[in-house]
Short mmCIF file of C-alpha atoms and ligand atoms in Angstrom, two decimals:
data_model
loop_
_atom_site.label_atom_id
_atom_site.label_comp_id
_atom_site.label_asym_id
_atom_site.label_seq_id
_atom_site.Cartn_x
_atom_site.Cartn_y
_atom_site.Cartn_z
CA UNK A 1 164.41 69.83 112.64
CA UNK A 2 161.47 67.78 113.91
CA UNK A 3 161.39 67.57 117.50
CA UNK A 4 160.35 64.15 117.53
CA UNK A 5 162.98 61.59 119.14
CA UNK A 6 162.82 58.70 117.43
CA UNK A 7 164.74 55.68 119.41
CA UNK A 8 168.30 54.80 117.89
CA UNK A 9 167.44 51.07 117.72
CA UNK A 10 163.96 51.77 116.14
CA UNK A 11 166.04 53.87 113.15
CA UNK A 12 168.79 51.27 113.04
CA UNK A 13 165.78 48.18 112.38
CA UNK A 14 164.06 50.11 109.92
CA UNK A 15 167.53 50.87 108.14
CA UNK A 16 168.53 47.16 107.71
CA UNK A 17 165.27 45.37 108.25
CA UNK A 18 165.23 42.45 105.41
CA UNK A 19 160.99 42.21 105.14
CA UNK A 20 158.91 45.22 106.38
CA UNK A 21 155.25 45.44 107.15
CA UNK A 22 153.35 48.50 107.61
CA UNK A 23 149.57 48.18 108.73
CA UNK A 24 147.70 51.39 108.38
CA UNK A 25 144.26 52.26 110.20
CA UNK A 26 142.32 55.64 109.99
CA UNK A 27 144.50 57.59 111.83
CA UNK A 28 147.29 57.60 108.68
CA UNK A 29 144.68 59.64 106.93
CA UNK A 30 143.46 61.58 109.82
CA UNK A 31 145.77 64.88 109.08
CA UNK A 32 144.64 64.65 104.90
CA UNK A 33 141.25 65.63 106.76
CA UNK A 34 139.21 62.34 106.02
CA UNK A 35 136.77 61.43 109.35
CA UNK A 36 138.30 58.14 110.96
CA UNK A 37 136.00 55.31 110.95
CA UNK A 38 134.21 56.05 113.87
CA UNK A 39 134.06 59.88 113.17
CA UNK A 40 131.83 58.91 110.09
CA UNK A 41 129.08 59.19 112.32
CA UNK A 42 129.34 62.70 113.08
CA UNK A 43 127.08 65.29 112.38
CA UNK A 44 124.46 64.66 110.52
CA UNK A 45 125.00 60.95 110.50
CA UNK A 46 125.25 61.11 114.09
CA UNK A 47 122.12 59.28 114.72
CA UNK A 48 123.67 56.25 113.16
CA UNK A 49 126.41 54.22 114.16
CA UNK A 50 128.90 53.25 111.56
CA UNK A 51 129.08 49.82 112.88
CA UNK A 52 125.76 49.13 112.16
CA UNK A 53 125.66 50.98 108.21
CA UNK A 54 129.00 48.99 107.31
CA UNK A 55 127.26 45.52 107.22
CA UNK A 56 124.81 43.57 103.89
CA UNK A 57 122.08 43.42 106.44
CA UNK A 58 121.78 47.84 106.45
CA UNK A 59 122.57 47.87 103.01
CA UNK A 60 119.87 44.69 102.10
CA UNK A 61 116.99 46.80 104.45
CA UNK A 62 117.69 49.73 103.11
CA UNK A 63 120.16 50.51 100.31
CA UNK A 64 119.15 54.23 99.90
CA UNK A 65 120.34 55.50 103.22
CA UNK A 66 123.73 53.20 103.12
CA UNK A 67 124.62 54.22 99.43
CA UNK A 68 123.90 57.98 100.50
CA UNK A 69 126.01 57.28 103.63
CA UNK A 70 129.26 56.34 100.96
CA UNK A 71 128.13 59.14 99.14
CA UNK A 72 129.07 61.59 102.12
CA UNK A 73 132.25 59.99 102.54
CA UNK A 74 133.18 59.62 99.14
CA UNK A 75 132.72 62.79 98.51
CA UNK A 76 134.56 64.11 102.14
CA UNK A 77 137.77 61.91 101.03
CA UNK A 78 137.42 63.25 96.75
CA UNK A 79 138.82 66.70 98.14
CA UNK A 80 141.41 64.93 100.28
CA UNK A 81 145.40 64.53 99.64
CA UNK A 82 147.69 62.22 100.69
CA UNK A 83 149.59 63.97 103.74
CA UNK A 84 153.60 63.38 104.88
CA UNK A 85 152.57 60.28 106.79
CA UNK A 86 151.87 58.97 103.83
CA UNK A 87 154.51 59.81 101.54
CA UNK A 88 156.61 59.00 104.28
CA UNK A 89 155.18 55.37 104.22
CA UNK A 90 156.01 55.44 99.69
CA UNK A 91 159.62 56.44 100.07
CA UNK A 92 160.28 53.76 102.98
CA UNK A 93 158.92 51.77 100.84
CA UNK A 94 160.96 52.84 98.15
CA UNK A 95 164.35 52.96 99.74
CA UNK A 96 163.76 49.14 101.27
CA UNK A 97 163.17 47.46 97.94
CA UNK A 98 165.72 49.93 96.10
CA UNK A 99 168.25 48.04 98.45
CA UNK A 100 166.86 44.80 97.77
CA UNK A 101 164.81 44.19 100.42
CA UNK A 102 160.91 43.61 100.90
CA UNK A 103 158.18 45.57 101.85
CA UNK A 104 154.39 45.23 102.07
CA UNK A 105 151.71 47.93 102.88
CA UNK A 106 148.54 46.31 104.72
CA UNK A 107 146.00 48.90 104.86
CA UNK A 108 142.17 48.95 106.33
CA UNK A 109 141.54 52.58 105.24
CA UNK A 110 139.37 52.43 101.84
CA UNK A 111 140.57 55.89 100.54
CA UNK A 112 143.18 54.94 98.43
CA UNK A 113 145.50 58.13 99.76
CA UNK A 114 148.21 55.50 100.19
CA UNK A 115 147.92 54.69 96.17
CA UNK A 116 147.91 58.50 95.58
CA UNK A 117 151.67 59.11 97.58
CA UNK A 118 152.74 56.29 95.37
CA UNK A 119 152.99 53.44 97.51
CA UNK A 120 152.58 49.52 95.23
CA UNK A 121 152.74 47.48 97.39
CA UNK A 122 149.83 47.95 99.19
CA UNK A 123 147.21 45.45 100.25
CA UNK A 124 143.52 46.83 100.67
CA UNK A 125 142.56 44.45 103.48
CA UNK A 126 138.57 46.63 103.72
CA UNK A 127 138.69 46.98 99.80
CA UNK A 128 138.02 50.14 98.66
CA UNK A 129 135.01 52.48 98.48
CA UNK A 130 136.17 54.26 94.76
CA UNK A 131 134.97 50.37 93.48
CA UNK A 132 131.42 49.16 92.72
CA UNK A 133 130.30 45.96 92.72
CA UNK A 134 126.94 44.83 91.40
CA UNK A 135 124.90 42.70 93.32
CA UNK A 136 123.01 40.83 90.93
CA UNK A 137 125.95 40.46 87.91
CA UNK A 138 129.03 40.72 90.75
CA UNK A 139 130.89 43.47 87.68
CA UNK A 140 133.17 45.48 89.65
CA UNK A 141 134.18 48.81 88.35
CA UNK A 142 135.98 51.73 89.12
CA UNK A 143 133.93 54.51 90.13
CA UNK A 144 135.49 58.43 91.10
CA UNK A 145 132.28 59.80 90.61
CA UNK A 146 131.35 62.32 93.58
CA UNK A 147 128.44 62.96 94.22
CA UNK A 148 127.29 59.61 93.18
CA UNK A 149 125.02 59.55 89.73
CA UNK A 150 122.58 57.63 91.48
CA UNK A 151 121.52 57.12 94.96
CA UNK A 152 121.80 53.99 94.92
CA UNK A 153 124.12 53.66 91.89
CA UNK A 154 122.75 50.88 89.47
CA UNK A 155 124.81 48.24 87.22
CA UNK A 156 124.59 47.97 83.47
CA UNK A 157 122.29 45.37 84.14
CA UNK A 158 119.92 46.94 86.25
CA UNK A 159 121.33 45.90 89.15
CA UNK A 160 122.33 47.74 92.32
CA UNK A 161 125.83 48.16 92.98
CA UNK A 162 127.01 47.96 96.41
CA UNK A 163 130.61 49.79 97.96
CA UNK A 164 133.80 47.52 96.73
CA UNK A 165 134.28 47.51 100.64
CA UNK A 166 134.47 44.26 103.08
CA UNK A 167 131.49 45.18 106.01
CA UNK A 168 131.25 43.59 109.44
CA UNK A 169 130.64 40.04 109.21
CA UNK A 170 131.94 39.79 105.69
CA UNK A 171 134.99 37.74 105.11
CA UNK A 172 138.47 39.57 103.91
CA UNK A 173 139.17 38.79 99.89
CA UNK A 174 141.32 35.74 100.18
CA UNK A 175 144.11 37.40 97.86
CA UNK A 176 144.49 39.68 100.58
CA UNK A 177 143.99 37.72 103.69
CA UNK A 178 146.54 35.34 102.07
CA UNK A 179 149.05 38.20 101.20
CA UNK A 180 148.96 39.68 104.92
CA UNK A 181 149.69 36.13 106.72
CA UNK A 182 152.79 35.43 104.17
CA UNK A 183 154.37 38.84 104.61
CA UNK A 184 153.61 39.00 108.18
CA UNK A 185 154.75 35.25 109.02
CA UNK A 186 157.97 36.48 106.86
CA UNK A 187 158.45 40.05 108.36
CA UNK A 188 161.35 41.18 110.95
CA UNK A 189 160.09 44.28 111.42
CA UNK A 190 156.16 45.26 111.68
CA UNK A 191 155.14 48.83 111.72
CA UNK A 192 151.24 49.76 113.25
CA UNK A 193 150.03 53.43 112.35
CA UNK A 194 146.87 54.93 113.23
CA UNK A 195 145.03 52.26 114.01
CA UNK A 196 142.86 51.41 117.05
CA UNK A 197 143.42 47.87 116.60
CA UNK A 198 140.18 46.84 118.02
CA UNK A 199 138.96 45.00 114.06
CA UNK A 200 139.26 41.83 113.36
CA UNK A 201 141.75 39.95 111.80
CA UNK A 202 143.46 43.05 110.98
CA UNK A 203 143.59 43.56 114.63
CA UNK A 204 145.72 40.50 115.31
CA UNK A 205 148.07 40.83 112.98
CA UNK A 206 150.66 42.46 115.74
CA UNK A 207 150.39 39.38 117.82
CA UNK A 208 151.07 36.66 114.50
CA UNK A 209 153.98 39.35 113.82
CA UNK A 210 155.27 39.34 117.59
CA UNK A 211 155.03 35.33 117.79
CA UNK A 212 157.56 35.26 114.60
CA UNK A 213 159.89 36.84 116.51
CA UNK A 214 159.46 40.55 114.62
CA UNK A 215 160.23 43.78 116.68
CA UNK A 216 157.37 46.18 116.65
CA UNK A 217 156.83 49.66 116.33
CA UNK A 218 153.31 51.15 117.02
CA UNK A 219 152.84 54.99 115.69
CA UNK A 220 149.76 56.39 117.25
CA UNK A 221 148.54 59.54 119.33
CA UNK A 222 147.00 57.31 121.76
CA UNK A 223 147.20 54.13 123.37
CA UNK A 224 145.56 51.09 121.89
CA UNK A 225 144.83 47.15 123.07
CA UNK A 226 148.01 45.91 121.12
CA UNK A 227 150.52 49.07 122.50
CA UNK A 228 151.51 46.55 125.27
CA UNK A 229 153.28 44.53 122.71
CA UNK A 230 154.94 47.25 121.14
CA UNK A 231 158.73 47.55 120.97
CA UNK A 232 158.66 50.95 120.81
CA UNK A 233 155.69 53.32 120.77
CA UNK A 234 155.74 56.65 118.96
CA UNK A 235 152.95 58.81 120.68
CA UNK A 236 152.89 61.75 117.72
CA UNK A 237 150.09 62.66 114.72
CA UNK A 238 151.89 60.19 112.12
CA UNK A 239 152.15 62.75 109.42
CA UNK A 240 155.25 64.03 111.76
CA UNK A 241 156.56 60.88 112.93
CA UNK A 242 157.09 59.30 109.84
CA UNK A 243 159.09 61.56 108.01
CA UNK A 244 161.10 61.95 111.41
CA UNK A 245 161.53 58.09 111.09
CA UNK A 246 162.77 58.02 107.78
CA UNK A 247 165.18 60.81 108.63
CA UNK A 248 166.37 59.27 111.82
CA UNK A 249 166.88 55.75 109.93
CA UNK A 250 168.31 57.55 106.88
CA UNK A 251 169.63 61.00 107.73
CA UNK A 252 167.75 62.26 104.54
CA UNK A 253 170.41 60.73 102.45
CA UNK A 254 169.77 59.56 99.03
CA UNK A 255 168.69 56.04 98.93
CA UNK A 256 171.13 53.46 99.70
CA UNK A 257 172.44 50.57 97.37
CA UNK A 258 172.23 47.17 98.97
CA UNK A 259 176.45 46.78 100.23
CA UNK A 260 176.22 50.53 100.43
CA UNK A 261 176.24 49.96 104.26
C1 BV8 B 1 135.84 38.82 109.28
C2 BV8 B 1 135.36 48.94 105.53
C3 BV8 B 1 135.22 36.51 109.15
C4 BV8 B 1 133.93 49.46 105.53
C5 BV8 B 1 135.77 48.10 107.79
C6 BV8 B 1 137.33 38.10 116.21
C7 BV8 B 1 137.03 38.63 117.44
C8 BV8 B 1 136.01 39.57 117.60
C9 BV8 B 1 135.25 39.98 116.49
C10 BV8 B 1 135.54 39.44 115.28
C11 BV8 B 1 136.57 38.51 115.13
N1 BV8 B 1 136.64 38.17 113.80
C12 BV8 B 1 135.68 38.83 113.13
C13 BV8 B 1 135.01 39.63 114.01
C14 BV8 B 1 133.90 40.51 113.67
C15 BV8 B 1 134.40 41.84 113.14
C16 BV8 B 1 135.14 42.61 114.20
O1 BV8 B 1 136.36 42.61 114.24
N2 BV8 B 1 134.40 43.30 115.03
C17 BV8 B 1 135.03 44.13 116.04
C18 BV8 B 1 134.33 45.45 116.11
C19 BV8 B 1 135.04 43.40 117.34
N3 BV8 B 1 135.26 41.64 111.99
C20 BV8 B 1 134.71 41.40 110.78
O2 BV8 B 1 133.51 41.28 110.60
C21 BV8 B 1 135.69 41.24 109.63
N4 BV8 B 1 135.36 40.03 108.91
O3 BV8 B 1 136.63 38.68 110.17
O4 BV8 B 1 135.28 37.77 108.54
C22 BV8 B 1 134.20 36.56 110.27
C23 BV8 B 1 132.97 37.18 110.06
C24 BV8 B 1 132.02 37.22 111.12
C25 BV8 B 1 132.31 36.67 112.37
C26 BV8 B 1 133.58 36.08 112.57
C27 BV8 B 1 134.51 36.02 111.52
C28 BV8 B 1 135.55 42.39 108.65
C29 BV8 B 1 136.00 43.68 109.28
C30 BV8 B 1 136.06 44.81 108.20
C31 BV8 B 1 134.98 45.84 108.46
N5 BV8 B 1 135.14 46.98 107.52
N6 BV8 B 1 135.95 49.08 106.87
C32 BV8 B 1 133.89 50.98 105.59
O5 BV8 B 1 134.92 51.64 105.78
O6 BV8 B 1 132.77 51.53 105.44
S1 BV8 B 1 136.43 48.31 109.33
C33 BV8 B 1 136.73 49.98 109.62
O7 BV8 B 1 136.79 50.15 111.02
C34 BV8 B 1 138.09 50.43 109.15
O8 BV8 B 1 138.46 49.82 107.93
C35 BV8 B 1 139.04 50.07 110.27
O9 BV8 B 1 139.63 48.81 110.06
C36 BV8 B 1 138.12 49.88 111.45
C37 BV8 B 1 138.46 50.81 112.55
O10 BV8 B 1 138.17 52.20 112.05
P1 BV8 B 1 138.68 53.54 112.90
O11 BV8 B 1 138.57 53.26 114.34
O12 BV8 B 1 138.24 54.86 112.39
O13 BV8 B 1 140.09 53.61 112.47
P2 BV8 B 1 141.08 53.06 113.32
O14 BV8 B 1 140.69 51.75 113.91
O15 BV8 B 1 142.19 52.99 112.42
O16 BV8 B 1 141.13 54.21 114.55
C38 BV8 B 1 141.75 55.45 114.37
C39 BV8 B 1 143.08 55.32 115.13
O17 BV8 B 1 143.99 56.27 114.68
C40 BV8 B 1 142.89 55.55 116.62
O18 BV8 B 1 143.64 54.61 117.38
C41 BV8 B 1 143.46 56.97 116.83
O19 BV8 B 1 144.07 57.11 118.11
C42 BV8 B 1 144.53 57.02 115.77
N7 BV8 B 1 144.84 58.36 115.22
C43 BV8 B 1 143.98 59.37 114.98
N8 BV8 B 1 144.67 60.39 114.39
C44 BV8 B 1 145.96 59.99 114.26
C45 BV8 B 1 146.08 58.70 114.79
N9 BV8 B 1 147.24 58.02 114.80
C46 BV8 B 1 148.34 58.65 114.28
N10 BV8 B 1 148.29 59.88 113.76
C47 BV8 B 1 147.14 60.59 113.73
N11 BV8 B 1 147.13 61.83 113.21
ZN1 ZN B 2 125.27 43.99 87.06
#
């Protein structure tokens, strides 16, 4: 039994909560073993701050060392599996459109673990760094390679291919910006995991939720600038809260048809 307590009214929302929103941050993929954000910038890569690689103007001076920055990471993450947090996260998602409801999956982690426990619905707000995207021709492809072929990898064309990620100071794709603010604006209940909330506009998502009235629950191991706001806050490694979540809100029964109540 997981000695987690998860409040009654927290397990009663997520049980008949019409429109639920899940943002995920590093932390969700802490326990697979992939370095959060700012932990990229350990070790050997400690000399450089991952603030300052994630952005055109590092990759424009100096594509080598960027591209062979995602190359680490890439291949850090290509050994990596999805962990109970996150199949926890797939089977709520799961049971709430099973009974009719809706659910949406806002993520800034550019893994793609969530994709691999099965989640759909899931919005990649940072993009991705398995996708390449030329610079010159803008082709975006698929890429699992690891290692990289190249260092930097180079289009069809000839021309270099950058991370299919968003970097500081780059705008969010509109499909997904759009996305977040209707499901948000829509939710009544909003779920925060593992995510320090300090990056823009993912960051103030929580407060649009909050102003629409949704109760929020934040699931982190520490405290954060939006914990405050929180309804509820679940101070445990995700990969244990969840599935004690989903057992609290559904005593591990199968799931429910909607008028199953
Ligand atoms: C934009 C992809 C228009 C790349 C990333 C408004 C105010 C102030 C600044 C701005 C603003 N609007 C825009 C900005 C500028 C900037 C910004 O927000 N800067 C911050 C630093 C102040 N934002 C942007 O540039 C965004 N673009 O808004 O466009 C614009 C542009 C310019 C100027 C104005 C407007 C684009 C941001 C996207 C950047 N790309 N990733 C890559 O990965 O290489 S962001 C990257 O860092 C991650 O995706 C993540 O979102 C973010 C934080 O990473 P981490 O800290 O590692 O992860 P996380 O935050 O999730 O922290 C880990 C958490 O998990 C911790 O809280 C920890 O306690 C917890 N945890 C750990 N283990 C566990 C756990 N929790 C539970 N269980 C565990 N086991
Ligand atoms: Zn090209």
């Amino acid at each position: 039994m997981s000695q987690i307590e998860i409040p009654a009214a927290l397990a009663k929302s997520v049980s008949i909560a019409r429109s639920v929103v899940v943002l995920t941050g590093a932390g969700v993929s802490a326990e697979s073993g992939v370095p959060t954000f700012r932990d990229a910038g350990q070790g050997l890569w400690a000399k450089y701050d991952p603030m300052r690689l994630a952005t055109p103007e590092a990759f424009n001076a100096d594509p080598e060392l960027v591209s062979r920055w995602y190359d680490m990471r890439r291949q850090a993450i290509a050994s990596c599996r999805p962990n109970p947090g996150h199949q926890a996260i797939a089977e709520l998602e799961e049971r709430v459109l099973q009974r009719g409801d809706r659910f949406t999956l806002l993520t800034q982690n550019v893994d793609r673990l969530h994709h691999s426990a099965g989640s759909r619905r899931v919005v990649e707000l940072h993009g991705t760094l398995w996708k390449l995207r030329c610079v010159q021709c803008h082709a975006e492809t698929e890429d699992w390679s690891a290692p990289l072929r190249t260092i930097p990898p180079r289009c069809e064309c000839g021309g270099l291919q950058r991370p299919g990620v968003v970097w500081f100071g780059e705008s969010l794709p509109d499909e997904a910006i759009d996305a977040a603010y209707e499901a948000i604006e829509d939710c009544d209940l909003f779920l925060t995991i593992g995510t320090s909330a300090v990056v823009y506009p993912a960051a103030g998502f929580s407060q649009i939720a909050h102003a629409h009235g949704a109760p929020i629950a934040e699931f982190n191991v520490g405290e954060t600038p939006i914990s405050s706001m929180a309804d509820w806050s679940i101070r445990a490694p995700s990969g244990v809260a969840l599935p004690a979540l989903l057992a609290a809100a559904f005593n591990s029964r199968a799931p429910r048809r909607r008028g199953a109540r």
